[in-house]
Short mmCIF file of C-alpha atoms in Angstrom, two decimals:
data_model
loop_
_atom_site.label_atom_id
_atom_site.label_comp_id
_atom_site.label_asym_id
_atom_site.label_seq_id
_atom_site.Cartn_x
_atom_site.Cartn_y
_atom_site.Cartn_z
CA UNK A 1 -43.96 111.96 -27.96
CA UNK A 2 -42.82 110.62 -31.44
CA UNK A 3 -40.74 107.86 -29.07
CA UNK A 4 -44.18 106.57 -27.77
CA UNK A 5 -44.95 105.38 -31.67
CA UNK A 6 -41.38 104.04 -32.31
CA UNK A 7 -41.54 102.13 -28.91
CA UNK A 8 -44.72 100.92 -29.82
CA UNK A 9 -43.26 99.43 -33.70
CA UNK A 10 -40.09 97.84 -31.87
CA UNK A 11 -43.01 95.62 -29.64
CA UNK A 12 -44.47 95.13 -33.12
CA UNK A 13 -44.06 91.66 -34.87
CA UNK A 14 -42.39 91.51 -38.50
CA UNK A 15 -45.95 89.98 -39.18
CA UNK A 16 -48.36 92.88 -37.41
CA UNK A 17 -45.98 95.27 -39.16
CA UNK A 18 -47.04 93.46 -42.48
CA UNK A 19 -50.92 93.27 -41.11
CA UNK A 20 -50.85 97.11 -40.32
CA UNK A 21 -49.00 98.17 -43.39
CA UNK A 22 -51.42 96.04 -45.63
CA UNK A 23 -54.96 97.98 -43.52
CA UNK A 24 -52.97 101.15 -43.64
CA UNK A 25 -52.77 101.02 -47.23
CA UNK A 26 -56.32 99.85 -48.13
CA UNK A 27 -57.65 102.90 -45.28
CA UNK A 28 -55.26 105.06 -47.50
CA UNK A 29 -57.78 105.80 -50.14
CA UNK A 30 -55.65 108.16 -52.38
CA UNK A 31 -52.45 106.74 -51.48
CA UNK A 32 -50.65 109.60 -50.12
CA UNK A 33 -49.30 107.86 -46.72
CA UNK A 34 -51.74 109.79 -44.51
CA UNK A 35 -55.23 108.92 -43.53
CA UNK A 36 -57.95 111.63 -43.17
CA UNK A 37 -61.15 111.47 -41.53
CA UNK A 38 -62.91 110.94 -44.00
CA UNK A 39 -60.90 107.52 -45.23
CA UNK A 40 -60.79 106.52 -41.69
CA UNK A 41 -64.57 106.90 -41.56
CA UNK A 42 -64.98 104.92 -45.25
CA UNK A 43 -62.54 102.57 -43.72
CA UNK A 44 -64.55 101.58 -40.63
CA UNK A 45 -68.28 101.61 -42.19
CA UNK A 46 -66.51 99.47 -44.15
CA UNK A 47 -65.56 96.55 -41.45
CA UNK A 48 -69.70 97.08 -40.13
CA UNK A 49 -68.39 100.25 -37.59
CA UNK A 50 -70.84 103.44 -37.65
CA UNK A 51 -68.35 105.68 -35.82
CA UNK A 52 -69.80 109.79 -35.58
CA UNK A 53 -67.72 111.96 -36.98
CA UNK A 54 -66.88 113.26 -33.00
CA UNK A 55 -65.57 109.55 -32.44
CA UNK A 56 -63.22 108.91 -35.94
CA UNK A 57 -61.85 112.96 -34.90
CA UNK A 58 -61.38 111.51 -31.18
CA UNK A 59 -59.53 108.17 -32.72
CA UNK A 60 -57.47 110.45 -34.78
CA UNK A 61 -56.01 112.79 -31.71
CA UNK A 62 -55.56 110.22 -29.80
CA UNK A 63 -53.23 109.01 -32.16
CA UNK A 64 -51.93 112.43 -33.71
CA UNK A 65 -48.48 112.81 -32.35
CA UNK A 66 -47.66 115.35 -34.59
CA UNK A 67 -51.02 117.13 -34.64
CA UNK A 68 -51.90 117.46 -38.09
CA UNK A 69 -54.64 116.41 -38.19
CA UNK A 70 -53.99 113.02 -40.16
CA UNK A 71 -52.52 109.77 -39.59
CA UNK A 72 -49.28 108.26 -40.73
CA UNK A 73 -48.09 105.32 -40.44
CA UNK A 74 -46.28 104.81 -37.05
CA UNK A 75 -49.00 106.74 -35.13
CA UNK A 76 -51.92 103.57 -37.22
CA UNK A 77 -49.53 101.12 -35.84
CA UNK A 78 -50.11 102.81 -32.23
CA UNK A 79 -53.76 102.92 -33.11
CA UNK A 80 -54.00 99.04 -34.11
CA UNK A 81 -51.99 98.11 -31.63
CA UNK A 82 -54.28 100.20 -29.06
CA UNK A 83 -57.54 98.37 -30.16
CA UNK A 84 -55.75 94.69 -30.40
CA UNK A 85 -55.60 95.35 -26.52
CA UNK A 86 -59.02 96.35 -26.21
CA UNK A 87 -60.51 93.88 -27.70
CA UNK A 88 -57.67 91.47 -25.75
CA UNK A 89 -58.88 92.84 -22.63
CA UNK A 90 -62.96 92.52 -23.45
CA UNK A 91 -62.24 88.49 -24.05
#
């Protein structure tokens, strides 16, 4: 499963990889390279979302390839890149 994510970053321009890294890092409240629930809830109240906490735990395992619970890096960029083609899609 980790391939999925590292797929995903190749398709990734140098630019979206600068985009993503710069959200990941303001999501990443306490800076230790993981976001939690509870920073990806802060996070999205925080661009005018009201996500439950059902929905930001849905977000997360849909993401989670490692199943910890928390998201790194790679699996954001499969997140962001997942809702860039939602909201592609809705246009």
């Amino acid at each position: 499963m980790m391939q999925f994510s590292e797929e995903i970053i190749k398709q990734l321009t140098p630019e979206e990889i600068d985009e993503f890294r710069e959200a990941f890092m303001m999501f990443d409240k306490d800076g230790n390279g993981t976001i939690s629930t509870k920073e990806l809830g802060i996070a999205m109240r925080s661009l005018g979302q009201n996500p439950t906490e059902q929905e930001i735990l849905e977000m997360i395992n849909e993401v989670d390839i490692d199943g910890n619970g928390l998201i790194e890096f790679p699996e954001f960029c499969v997140m962001m890149k997942r809702m860039m083609k939602e909201t592609d899609s809705e246009r």
